[in-house]
């Protein structure tokens, strides 16, 4: 490894070039230049660290037909910083790479952080599309407020997404091959020893080309109803996208996968009988012309895909209800499906509860498939967007 250290305005900037670390991720990494790790940002330091972008570059050298849902290092990331009590103002694109944090950073010690997830798609004519990025901005703001952090404005957020996607344009998969997953996050990057809000915050965006989230691809999921562990409780952070919501679920998820299941379906923590959500997505239940989904009452994340499917289903003539769904009602369901940015619309083939396996309708004639085709068509510019959901960026 060749390592270079430079100081900008009292802050440490590192750049790395390590062929071995990039080759282990993918052959695509061979085209990536040196990486920059940003210990802290001032306007001057970022301007010196950032480089020009080639927005007309060819596709990255990837096996596009074999994309999974894993991290592929791309060319650029976006970083913006501000101090406690202030507002985010100016951010910059920089080479993708490691960042340096103090061991006393608020995010490392107290989990002060929140993130979002969205995707960019490429049309046949080469134009790039974002899906409802303003909704991600609003949700990130709500999450940041809950975690006592500042957040970018909606315009700042959307502009940062546009810049990051355009800078990584060659990593957006060809039409039909996948999407560019976009991960915006905010963290307490400043040093804090006692329990308190951090003195400095970092807003960061990185991207990665992805295919299907589940190893099953588009095949139906097999869920396991978790009764021992809870995902969220009233008054907690289940209704926001805090980074602290996810690692506690790894034990239940790992155990379920070791038993051959795709994912875990959680029940409410109080009564242990009402459906809440799957580890990383919302859930819907279909019975005849009725589609039900648990209400977002503070313990359930208000998914943007969830919100969109509710509108699309109503447009298709379905009666959609948001309320309480007991686990016992599943036995009468015709279909079950999950929704989320990463998973899209995923049909559920079976749910196992207390040793009993319940199976549901899937396939081309399923309601979930109909809704999936409509949603994906809008996202990819194949179906006319009559709701103003699509933002074209180039």
mmCIF file of C-alpha atoms in Angstrom:
data_model
loop_
_atom_site.group_PDB
_atom_site.id
_atom_site.type_symbol
_atom_site.label_atom_id
_atom_site.label_comp_id
_atom_site.label_asym_id
_atom_site.label_seq_id
_atom_site.Cartn_x
_atom_site.Cartn_y
_atom_site.Cartn_z
ATOM 1 C CA UNK A 1 0.000 0.000 0.000
ATOM 2 C CA UNK A 2 1.172 3.507 -0.842
ATOM 3 C CA UNK A 3 -0.106 6.016 1.667
ATOM 4 C CA UNK A 4 0.085 9.770 1.418
ATOM 5 C CA UNK A 5 -0.799 12.191 4.186
ATOM 6 C CA UNK A 6 -1.533 15.842 3.596
ATOM 7 C CA UNK A 7 -2.920 18.465 5.918
ATOM 8 C CA UNK A 8 -5.597 20.936 4.865
ATOM 9 C CA UNK A 9 -6.626 23.571 7.370
ATOM 10 C CA UNK A 10 -5.420 21.490 10.310
ATOM 11 C CA UNK A 11 -7.367 18.417 9.159
ATOM 12 C CA UNK A 12 -5.829 15.197 7.943
ATOM 13 C CA UNK A 13 -6.482 13.960 4.416
ATOM 14 C CA UNK A 14 -5.392 10.498 3.353
ATOM 15 C CA UNK A 15 -5.301 9.008 -0.098
ATOM 16 C CA UNK A 16 -4.928 5.332 -0.758
ATOM 17 C CA UNK A 17 -4.095 3.240 -3.768
ATOM 18 C CA UNK A 18 -4.280 -0.445 -3.007
ATOM 19 C CA UNK A 19 -4.673 -2.785 -5.935
ATOM 20 C CA UNK A 20 -5.203 -5.825 -3.770
ATOM 21 C CA UNK A 21 -8.151 -4.361 -1.901
ATOM 22 C CA UNK A 22 -9.957 -3.398 -5.083
ATOM 23 C CA UNK A 23 -9.359 -6.638 -6.933
ATOM 24 C CA UNK A 24 -10.980 -8.632 -4.149
ATOM 25 C CA UNK A 25 -14.267 -6.792 -4.640
ATOM 26 C CA UNK A 26 -14.640 -7.063 -8.405
ATOM 27 C CA UNK A 27 -12.774 -6.748 -11.655
ATOM 28 C CA UNK A 28 -14.601 -3.435 -12.012
ATOM 29 C CA UNK A 29 -12.355 -1.928 -9.402
ATOM 30 C CA UNK A 30 -9.397 -1.933 -11.792
ATOM 31 C CA UNK A 31 -10.613 1.313 -13.297
ATOM 32 C CA UNK A 32 -10.859 3.128 -9.990
ATOM 33 C CA UNK A 33 -8.167 5.652 -9.213
ATOM 34 C CA UNK A 34 -6.676 6.569 -5.840
ATOM 35 C CA UNK A 35 -9.065 6.840 -2.911
ATOM 36 C CA UNK A 36 -9.343 9.784 -0.571
ATOM 37 C CA UNK A 37 -10.256 9.423 3.087
ATOM 38 C CA UNK A 38 -11.589 12.572 4.651
ATOM 39 C CA UNK A 39 -10.906 12.991 8.338
ATOM 40 C CA UNK A 40 -12.808 16.271 8.515
ATOM 41 C CA UNK A 41 -13.990 18.854 6.068
ATOM 42 C CA UNK A 42 -13.629 22.527 5.511
ATOM 43 C CA UNK A 43 -14.663 24.167 2.273
ATOM 44 C CA UNK A 44 -11.008 24.632 1.333
ATOM 45 C CA UNK A 45 -9.989 21.057 2.066
ATOM 46 C CA UNK A 46 -12.769 19.551 0.011
ATOM 47 C CA UNK A 47 -12.125 21.814 -2.932
ATOM 48 C CA UNK A 48 -8.496 20.681 -2.973
ATOM 49 C CA UNK A 49 -9.381 17.029 -2.468
ATOM 50 C CA UNK A 50 -12.079 16.883 -5.103
ATOM 51 C CA UNK A 51 -11.485 16.228 -8.754
ATOM 52 C CA UNK A 52 -13.281 16.751 -12.011
ATOM 53 C CA UNK A 53 -15.722 14.080 -13.178
ATOM 54 C CA UNK A 54 -16.113 12.450 -16.572
ATOM 55 C CA UNK A 55 -19.851 12.236 -17.098
ATOM 56 C CA UNK A 56 -19.532 10.704 -20.567
ATOM 57 C CA UNK A 57 -17.399 7.711 -19.594
ATOM 58 C CA UNK A 58 -18.305 4.242 -20.872
ATOM 59 C CA UNK A 59 -19.887 1.548 -18.706
ATOM 60 C CA UNK A 60 -17.691 0.216 -15.929
ATOM 61 C CA UNK A 61 -16.125 -3.192 -16.549
ATOM 62 C CA UNK A 62 -18.621 -5.367 -14.672
ATOM 63 C CA UNK A 63 -20.452 -8.605 -15.350
ATOM 64 C CA UNK A 64 -23.807 -6.879 -15.468
ATOM 65 C CA UNK A 65 -25.738 -10.137 -15.805
ATOM 66 C CA UNK A 66 -24.385 -11.381 -12.471
ATOM 67 C CA UNK A 67 -25.048 -8.457 -10.153
ATOM 68 C CA UNK A 68 -26.091 -9.315 -6.628
ATOM 69 C CA UNK A 69 -26.729 -7.000 -3.708
ATOM 70 C CA UNK A 70 -23.171 -6.360 -2.566
ATOM 71 C CA UNK A 71 -20.797 -3.441 -2.275
ATOM 72 C CA UNK A 72 -18.954 -2.553 -5.479
ATOM 73 C CA UNK A 73 -16.559 0.400 -4.992
ATOM 74 C CA UNK A 74 -17.367 3.162 -7.461
ATOM 75 C CA UNK A 75 -15.597 6.403 -8.392
ATOM 76 C CA UNK A 76 -16.990 9.186 -6.229
ATOM 77 C CA UNK A 77 -18.818 9.959 -3.032
ATOM 78 C CA UNK A 78 -20.343 13.153 -1.709
ATOM 79 C CA UNK A 79 -19.453 14.719 1.642
ATOM 80 C CA UNK A 80 -20.837 17.720 3.513
ATOM 81 C CA UNK A 81 -20.184 18.713 7.103
ATOM 82 C CA UNK A 82 -21.526 21.125 9.698
ATOM 83 C CA UNK A 83 -21.106 21.850 13.381
ATOM 84 C CA UNK A 84 -23.714 21.389 16.097
ATOM 85 C CA UNK A 85 -26.277 24.190 16.035
ATOM 86 C CA UNK A 86 -25.450 25.130 12.460
ATOM 87 C CA UNK A 87 -26.851 24.131 9.068
ATOM 88 C CA UNK A 88 -25.365 22.179 6.213
ATOM 89 C CA UNK A 89 -24.180 24.568 3.504
ATOM 90 C CA UNK A 90 -21.602 23.341 1.008
ATOM 91 C CA UNK A 91 -20.630 19.824 0.030
ATOM 92 C CA UNK A 92 -18.302 18.350 -2.555
ATOM 93 C CA UNK A 93 -17.716 15.232 -4.616
ATOM 94 C CA UNK A 94 -14.563 13.336 -3.714
ATOM 95 C CA UNK A 95 -12.966 10.060 -4.699
ATOM 96 C CA UNK A 96 -14.668 7.126 -3.018
ATOM 97 C CA UNK A 97 -12.631 5.712 -0.166
ATOM 98 C CA UNK A 98 -12.212 5.248 3.542
ATOM 99 C CA UNK A 99 -13.027 8.028 5.969
ATOM 100 C CA UNK A 100 -11.210 8.707 9.212
ATOM 101 C CA UNK A 101 -13.103 9.137 12.480
ATOM 102 C CA UNK A 102 -12.021 9.800 16.031
ATOM 103 C CA UNK A 103 -12.514 6.806 18.342
ATOM 104 C CA UNK A 104 -14.709 9.194 20.353
ATOM 105 C CA UNK A 105 -17.030 10.005 17.428
ATOM 106 C CA UNK A 106 -20.677 10.122 18.454
ATOM 107 C CA UNK A 107 -21.683 7.611 15.801
ATOM 108 C CA UNK A 108 -19.170 5.018 17.048
ATOM 109 C CA UNK A 109 -19.908 5.356 20.746
ATOM 110 C CA UNK A 110 -23.586 6.219 20.905
ATOM 111 C CA UNK A 111 -24.981 5.206 17.523
ATOM 112 C CA UNK A 112 -25.896 8.744 16.527
ATOM 113 C CA UNK A 113 -26.651 8.216 12.878
ATOM 114 C CA UNK A 114 -29.379 7.698 10.302
ATOM 115 C CA UNK A 115 -29.433 6.649 6.684
ATOM 116 C CA UNK A 116 -31.567 6.395 3.564
ATOM 117 C CA UNK A 117 -31.733 4.167 0.524
ATOM 118 C CA UNK A 118 -32.860 4.976 -2.990
ATOM 119 C CA UNK A 119 -31.984 3.966 -6.543
ATOM 120 C CA UNK A 120 -31.138 5.411 -9.944
ATOM 121 C CA UNK A 121 -32.145 3.753 -13.211
ATOM 122 C CA UNK A 122 -30.902 4.118 -16.759
ATOM 123 C CA UNK A 123 -33.347 4.384 -19.672
ATOM 124 C CA UNK A 124 -32.702 2.972 -23.128
ATOM 125 C CA UNK A 125 -31.820 6.468 -24.353
ATOM 126 C CA UNK A 126 -29.194 6.842 -21.612
ATOM 127 C CA UNK A 127 -31.103 9.242 -19.402
ATOM 128 C CA UNK A 128 -30.902 8.652 -15.638
ATOM 129 C CA UNK A 129 -33.936 8.590 -13.377
ATOM 130 C CA UNK A 130 -34.468 8.990 -9.632
ATOM 131 C CA UNK A 131 -37.638 7.823 -7.885
ATOM 132 C CA UNK A 132 -39.264 10.208 -5.380
ATOM 133 C CA UNK A 133 -35.994 11.536 -3.898
ATOM 134 C CA UNK A 134 -37.872 14.290 -2.067
ATOM 135 C CA UNK A 135 -39.536 11.619 0.056
ATOM 136 C CA UNK A 136 -36.135 10.272 1.097
ATOM 137 C CA UNK A 137 -35.098 13.809 2.032
ATOM 138 C CA UNK A 138 -38.192 14.248 4.204
ATOM 139 C CA UNK A 139 -37.726 10.894 5.899
ATOM 140 C CA UNK A 140 -34.045 11.572 6.561
ATOM 141 C CA UNK A 141 -34.995 14.887 8.131
ATOM 142 C CA UNK A 142 -37.443 13.105 10.446
ATOM 143 C CA UNK A 143 -34.820 10.508 11.342
ATOM 144 C CA UNK A 144 -32.183 13.174 11.988
ATOM 145 C CA UNK A 145 -34.519 15.132 14.250
ATOM 146 C CA UNK A 146 -35.260 12.006 16.276
ATOM 147 C CA UNK A 147 -31.512 11.401 16.652
ATOM 148 C CA UNK A 148 -30.775 15.064 17.536
ATOM 149 C CA UNK A 149 -28.905 15.811 14.311
ATOM 150 C CA UNK A 150 -29.128 18.526 11.659
ATOM 151 C CA UNK A 151 -30.100 17.505 8.139
ATOM 152 C CA UNK A 152 -29.793 18.933 4.621
ATOM 153 C CA UNK A 153 -32.739 20.727 3.095
ATOM 154 C CA UNK A 154 -34.791 18.856 0.502
ATOM 155 C CA UNK A 155 -33.106 20.818 -2.294
ATOM 156 C CA UNK A 156 -29.629 20.144 -0.876
ATOM 157 C CA UNK A 157 -30.403 16.452 -0.542
ATOM 158 C CA UNK A 158 -31.773 16.043 -4.062
ATOM 159 C CA UNK A 159 -28.958 18.086 -5.584
ATOM 160 C CA UNK A 160 -26.378 15.964 -3.775
ATOM 161 C CA UNK A 161 -28.025 12.798 -5.113
ATOM 162 C CA UNK A 162 -27.922 14.178 -8.643
ATOM 163 C CA UNK A 163 -24.258 15.112 -8.383
ATOM 164 C CA UNK A 164 -23.288 11.734 -6.968
ATOM 165 C CA UNK A 165 -25.189 9.726 -9.572
ATOM 166 C CA UNK A 166 -23.878 11.787 -12.492
ATOM 167 C CA UNK A 167 -20.303 11.454 -11.208
ATOM 168 C CA UNK A 168 -20.770 7.680 -11.074
ATOM 169 C CA UNK A 169 -22.749 7.468 -14.301
ATOM 170 C CA UNK A 170 -20.716 4.593 -15.725
ATOM 171 C CA UNK A 171 -21.695 2.448 -12.737
ATOM 172 C CA UNK A 172 -25.440 2.690 -13.421
ATOM 173 C CA UNK A 173 -26.362 -0.736 -14.849
ATOM 174 C CA UNK A 174 -27.706 -0.975 -18.401
ATOM 175 C CA UNK A 175 -31.520 -1.095 -18.675
ATOM 176 C CA UNK A 176 -32.850 -4.366 -17.348
ATOM 177 C CA UNK A 177 -29.603 -5.317 -15.596
ATOM 178 C CA UNK A 178 -30.145 -3.686 -12.215
ATOM 179 C CA UNK A 179 -29.941 -0.261 -10.640
ATOM 180 C CA UNK A 180 -27.511 2.058 -8.874
ATOM 181 C CA UNK A 181 -28.216 1.808 -5.160
ATOM 182 C CA UNK A 182 -27.706 5.150 -3.409
ATOM 183 C CA UNK A 183 -26.923 5.312 0.302
ATOM 184 C CA UNK A 184 -27.184 8.779 1.909
ATOM 185 C CA UNK A 185 -26.322 8.903 5.598
ATOM 186 C CA UNK A 186 -25.847 11.383 8.435
ATOM 187 C CA UNK A 187 -23.646 10.680 11.417
ATOM 188 C CA UNK A 188 -22.321 12.344 14.509
ATOM 189 C CA UNK A 189 -18.689 12.502 13.396
ATOM 190 C CA UNK A 190 -17.440 14.833 16.127
ATOM 191 C CA UNK A 191 -15.736 13.710 19.329
ATOM 192 C CA UNK A 192 -17.909 13.315 22.410
ATOM 193 C CA UNK A 193 -17.024 11.389 25.570
ATOM 194 C CA UNK A 194 -20.111 11.856 27.736
ATOM 195 C CA UNK A 195 -23.576 10.983 26.450
ATOM 196 C CA UNK A 196 -24.528 14.003 24.395
ATOM 197 C CA UNK A 197 -25.106 15.103 20.827
ATOM 198 C CA UNK A 198 -21.896 15.233 18.815
ATOM 199 C CA UNK A 199 -20.286 18.633 18.100
ATOM 200 C CA UNK A 200 -19.902 17.893 14.353
ATOM 201 C CA UNK A 201 -21.967 16.075 11.711
ATOM 202 C CA UNK A 202 -21.193 14.502 8.362
ATOM 203 C CA UNK A 203 -23.659 13.977 5.529
ATOM 204 C CA UNK A 204 -22.299 11.433 3.072
ATOM 205 C CA UNK A 205 -23.546 9.661 -0.059
ATOM 206 C CA UNK A 206 -22.009 6.617 -1.699
ATOM 207 C CA UNK A 207 -23.360 4.326 -4.405
ATOM 208 C CA UNK A 208 -23.066 0.772 -5.682
ATOM 209 C CA UNK A 209 -24.549 -1.048 -8.687
ATOM 210 C CA UNK A 210 -26.905 -3.798 -7.493
ATOM 211 C CA UNK A 211 -29.152 -6.587 -8.665
ATOM 212 C CA UNK A 212 -31.721 -8.449 -6.560
ATOM 213 C CA UNK A 213 -31.597 -8.065 -2.781
ATOM 214 C CA UNK A 214 -32.502 -11.638 -1.905
ATOM 215 C CA UNK A 215 -30.437 -14.600 -3.078
ATOM 216 C CA UNK A 216 -33.694 -16.108 -4.334
ATOM 217 C CA UNK A 217 -33.815 -13.335 -6.937
ATOM 218 C CA UNK A 218 -37.451 -12.886 -7.928
ATOM 219 C CA UNK A 219 -38.449 -16.252 -6.459
ATOM 220 C CA UNK A 220 -41.006 -16.199 -3.618
ATOM 221 C CA UNK A 221 -39.695 -15.606 -0.095
ATOM 222 C CA UNK A 222 -40.112 -17.948 2.842
ATOM 223 C CA UNK A 223 -40.553 -15.981 6.058
ATOM 224 C CA UNK A 224 -40.274 -17.021 9.691
ATOM 225 C CA UNK A 225 -42.378 -15.299 12.363
ATOM 226 C CA UNK A 226 -40.014 -14.195 15.131
ATOM 227 C CA UNK A 227 -41.453 -14.456 18.650
ATOM 228 C CA UNK A 228 -38.401 -14.153 20.880
ATOM 229 C CA UNK A 229 -36.890 -10.889 19.639
ATOM 230 C CA UNK A 230 -38.589 -7.550 18.945
ATOM 231 C CA UNK A 231 -37.706 -5.161 16.164
ATOM 232 C CA UNK A 232 -39.134 -2.039 17.822
ATOM 233 C CA UNK A 233 -41.261 -0.809 20.704
ATOM 234 C CA UNK A 234 -43.509 2.194 21.226
ATOM 235 C CA UNK A 235 -41.572 5.352 21.945
ATOM 236 C CA UNK A 236 -38.447 3.936 20.329
ATOM 237 C CA UNK A 237 -36.908 4.541 16.916
ATOM 238 C CA UNK A 238 -38.733 1.925 14.864
ATOM 239 C CA UNK A 239 -40.517 4.605 12.855
ATOM 240 C CA UNK A 240 -37.300 6.276 11.663
ATOM 241 C CA UNK A 241 -34.281 4.972 9.783
ATOM 242 C CA UNK A 242 -31.791 5.087 12.639
ATOM 243 C CA UNK A 243 -28.648 3.021 12.202
ATOM 244 C CA UNK A 244 -29.354 1.537 15.635
ATOM 245 C CA UNK A 245 -32.431 -0.323 14.348
ATOM 246 C CA UNK A 246 -30.656 -2.919 12.278
ATOM 247 C CA UNK A 247 -27.779 -4.668 14.048
ATOM 248 C CA UNK A 248 -30.071 -5.892 16.893
ATOM 249 C CA UNK A 249 -32.017 -7.829 14.267
ATOM 250 C CA UNK A 250 -28.996 -9.725 12.980
ATOM 251 C CA UNK A 251 -29.292 -12.507 15.543
ATOM 252 C CA UNK A 252 -32.875 -13.343 14.605
ATOM 253 C CA UNK A 253 -32.137 -12.965 10.890
ATOM 254 C CA UNK A 254 -29.038 -15.180 11.017
ATOM 255 C CA UNK A 255 -30.886 -17.835 12.959
ATOM 256 C CA UNK A 256 -33.765 -17.817 10.458
ATOM 257 C CA UNK A 257 -31.434 -18.045 7.465
ATOM 258 C CA UNK A 258 -29.562 -20.920 9.056
ATOM 259 C CA UNK A 259 -32.904 -22.721 9.195
ATOM 260 C CA UNK A 260 -33.501 -22.131 5.497
ATOM 261 C CA UNK A 261 -35.759 -19.070 5.653
ATOM 262 C CA UNK A 262 -35.359 -15.903 3.592
ATOM 263 C CA UNK A 263 -36.091 -13.397 6.328
ATOM 264 C CA UNK A 264 -37.853 -12.689 9.617
ATOM 265 C CA UNK A 265 -41.360 -11.302 10.131
ATOM 266 C CA UNK A 266 -41.659 -9.389 13.405
ATOM 267 C CA UNK A 267 -44.696 -9.046 15.658
ATOM 268 C CA UNK A 268 -45.551 -6.100 17.906
ATOM 269 C CA UNK A 269 -43.580 -6.047 21.140
ATOM 270 C CA UNK A 270 -46.583 -5.493 23.405
ATOM 271 C CA UNK A 271 -49.069 -8.207 22.404
ATOM 272 C CA UNK A 272 -46.900 -10.477 20.256
ATOM 273 C CA UNK A 273 -49.772 -11.021 17.841
ATOM 274 C CA UNK A 274 -49.866 -8.119 15.381
ATOM 275 C CA UNK A 275 -47.756 -8.014 12.213
ATOM 276 C CA UNK A 276 -45.179 -5.234 12.081
ATOM 277 C CA UNK A 277 -42.562 -5.622 9.340
ATOM 278 C CA UNK A 278 -39.848 -7.830 7.918
ATOM 279 C CA UNK A 279 -36.186 -7.084 8.745
ATOM 280 C CA UNK A 280 -35.715 -4.612 5.917
ATOM 281 C CA UNK A 281 -39.127 -4.156 4.314
ATOM 282 C CA UNK A 282 -42.837 -3.590 4.858
ATOM 283 C CA UNK A 283 -45.461 -6.302 4.461
ATOM 284 C CA UNK A 284 -48.815 -6.479 2.660
ATOM 285 C CA UNK A 285 -51.615 -9.050 2.893
ATOM 286 C CA UNK A 286 -54.075 -9.688 0.044
ATOM 287 C CA UNK A 287 -57.567 -11.155 0.401
ATOM 288 C CA UNK A 288 -59.784 -10.905 -2.658
ATOM 289 C CA UNK A 289 -59.957 -7.259 -3.718
ATOM 290 C CA UNK A 290 -58.660 -6.052 -0.359
ATOM 291 C CA UNK A 291 -55.029 -5.266 0.393
ATOM 292 C CA UNK A 292 -53.946 -4.599 3.973
ATOM 293 C CA UNK A 293 -50.701 -3.350 5.471
ATOM 294 C CA UNK A 294 -49.794 -2.519 9.085
ATOM 295 C CA UNK A 295 -50.244 1.158 9.922
ATOM 296 C CA UNK A 296 -47.110 3.213 10.509
ATOM 297 C CA UNK A 297 -47.843 4.048 14.124
ATOM 298 C CA UNK A 298 -44.320 4.814 15.345
ATOM 299 C CA UNK A 299 -42.859 1.313 15.430
ATOM 300 C CA UNK A 300 -43.027 0.687 11.676
ATOM 301 C CA UNK A 301 -40.931 2.518 9.093
ATOM 302 C CA UNK A 302 -42.967 4.532 6.597
ATOM 303 C CA UNK A 303 -41.483 2.979 3.485
ATOM 304 C CA UNK A 304 -41.457 5.026 0.299
ATOM 305 C CA UNK A 305 -42.046 1.912 -1.781
ATOM 306 C CA UNK A 306 -44.855 1.027 0.627
ATOM 307 C CA UNK A 307 -46.426 4.444 0.158
ATOM 308 C CA UNK A 308 -46.123 4.172 -3.620
ATOM 309 C CA UNK A 309 -47.664 0.681 -3.739
ATOM 310 C CA UNK A 310 -50.630 1.891 -1.685
ATOM 311 C CA UNK A 311 -51.309 4.579 -4.306
ATOM 312 C CA UNK A 312 -50.739 2.232 -7.248
ATOM 313 C CA UNK A 313 -53.003 -0.448 -5.757
ATOM 314 C CA UNK A 314 -55.811 2.070 -5.305
ATOM 315 C CA UNK A 315 -55.324 3.211 -8.895
ATOM 316 C CA UNK A 316 -55.797 -0.429 -9.943
ATOM 317 C CA UNK A 317 -59.093 -0.561 -8.092
ATOM 318 C CA UNK A 318 -58.045 -2.396 -4.954
ATOM 319 C CA UNK A 319 -59.346 -1.463 -1.533
ATOM 320 C CA UNK A 320 -56.297 -0.670 0.579
ATOM 321 C CA UNK A 321 -56.466 -0.580 4.361
ATOM 322 C CA UNK A 322 -53.753 0.541 6.756
ATOM 323 C CA UNK A 323 -54.371 -0.815 10.227
ATOM 324 C CA UNK A 324 -53.840 -3.738 12.576
ATOM 325 C CA UNK A 325 -53.284 -7.198 11.096
ATOM 326 C CA UNK A 326 -53.027 -10.127 13.480
ATOM 327 C CA UNK A 327 -50.758 -13.058 12.721
ATOM 328 C CA UNK A 328 -53.782 -15.368 12.862
ATOM 329 C CA UNK A 329 -55.319 -13.558 9.886
ATOM 330 C CA UNK A 330 -52.539 -14.863 7.648
ATOM 331 C CA UNK A 331 -54.240 -18.242 7.410
ATOM 332 C CA UNK A 332 -57.059 -16.608 5.421
ATOM 333 C CA UNK A 333 -54.812 -14.584 3.093
ATOM 334 C CA UNK A 334 -54.622 -15.230 -0.637
ATOM 335 C CA UNK A 335 -51.285 -13.496 -1.071
ATOM 336 C CA UNK A 336 -48.554 -11.838 0.972
ATOM 337 C CA UNK A 337 -45.786 -9.612 -0.364
ATOM 338 C CA UNK A 338 -43.052 -7.306 0.883
ATOM 339 C CA UNK A 339 -41.980 -3.857 -0.301
ATOM 340 C CA UNK A 340 -38.834 -1.786 0.119
ATOM 341 C CA UNK A 341 -36.246 0.185 -1.818
ATOM 342 C CA UNK A 342 -33.770 -2.677 -1.790
ATOM 343 C CA UNK A 343 -36.259 -5.518 -2.330
ATOM 344 C CA UNK A 344 -38.741 -3.744 -4.620
ATOM 345 C CA UNK A 345 -41.959 -5.799 -4.494
ATOM 346 C CA UNK A 346 -41.164 -9.346 -3.359
ATOM 347 C CA UNK A 347 -43.796 -12.113 -3.297
ATOM 348 C CA UNK A 348 -43.993 -14.309 -0.207
ATOM 349 C CA UNK A 349 -44.460 -18.013 -0.888
ATOM 350 C CA UNK A 350 -44.779 -19.134 2.719
ATOM 351 C CA UNK A 351 -44.772 -17.955 6.323
ATOM 352 C CA UNK A 352 -43.941 -20.305 9.193
ATOM 353 C CA UNK A 353 -45.504 -19.539 12.570
ATOM 354 C CA UNK A 354 -45.220 -21.772 15.636
ATOM 355 C CA UNK A 355 -44.149 -24.689 13.505
ATOM 356 C CA UNK A 356 -46.988 -24.346 11.003
ATOM 357 C CA UNK A 357 -46.262 -23.367 7.396
ATOM 358 C CA UNK A 358 -48.815 -21.241 5.531
ATOM 359 C CA UNK A 359 -48.496 -20.979 1.763
ATOM 360 C CA UNK A 360 -49.696 -18.214 -0.519
ATOM 361 C CA UNK A 361 -50.394 -17.600 -4.189
ATOM 362 C CA UNK A 362 -47.497 -16.369 -6.307
ATOM 363 C CA UNK A 363 -46.707 -16.211 -10.003
ATOM 364 C CA UNK A 364 -47.548 -14.132 -13.052
ATOM 365 C CA UNK A 365 -51.233 -13.739 -12.146
ATOM 366 C CA UNK A 366 -50.581 -12.617 -8.577
ATOM 367 C CA UNK A 367 -51.606 -9.160 -7.410
ATOM 368 C CA UNK A 368 -48.048 -8.487 -6.256
ATOM 369 C CA UNK A 369 -46.738 -9.136 -9.766
ATOM 370 C CA UNK A 370 -49.240 -6.704 -11.244
ATOM 371 C CA UNK A 371 -48.226 -3.999 -8.775
ATOM 372 C CA UNK A 372 -44.541 -4.793 -9.242
ATOM 373 C CA UNK A 373 -44.748 -4.389 -13.014
ATOM 374 C CA UNK A 374 -46.479 -1.036 -12.671
ATOM 375 C CA UNK A 375 -44.046 0.308 -10.094
ATOM 376 C CA UNK A 376 -40.965 -0.860 -11.999
ATOM 377 C CA UNK A 377 -42.367 0.517 -15.231
ATOM 378 C CA UNK A 378 -42.731 3.965 -13.675
ATOM 379 C CA UNK A 379 -39.279 3.820 -12.073
ATOM 380 C CA UNK A 380 -37.618 2.901 -15.356
ATOM 381 C CA UNK A 381 -39.532 5.353 -17.520
ATOM 382 C CA UNK A 382 -41.407 2.631 -19.425
ATOM 383 C CA UNK A 383 -44.807 3.613 -17.974
ATOM 384 C CA UNK A 384 -45.851 7.262 -18.005
ATOM 385 C CA UNK A 385 -45.353 8.975 -14.662
ATOM 386 C CA UNK A 386 -48.634 10.755 -13.950
ATOM 387 C CA UNK A 387 -47.832 11.489 -10.319
ATOM 388 C CA UNK A 388 -44.639 13.511 -10.597
ATOM 389 C CA UNK A 389 -42.572 10.805 -8.897
ATOM 390 C CA UNK A 390 -39.689 10.691 -11.378
ATOM 391 C CA UNK A 391 -36.772 13.115 -11.370
ATOM 392 C CA UNK A 392 -34.670 13.028 -14.525
ATOM 393 C CA UNK A 393 -31.025 13.897 -14.008
ATOM 394 C CA UNK A 394 -29.318 13.309 -17.333
#
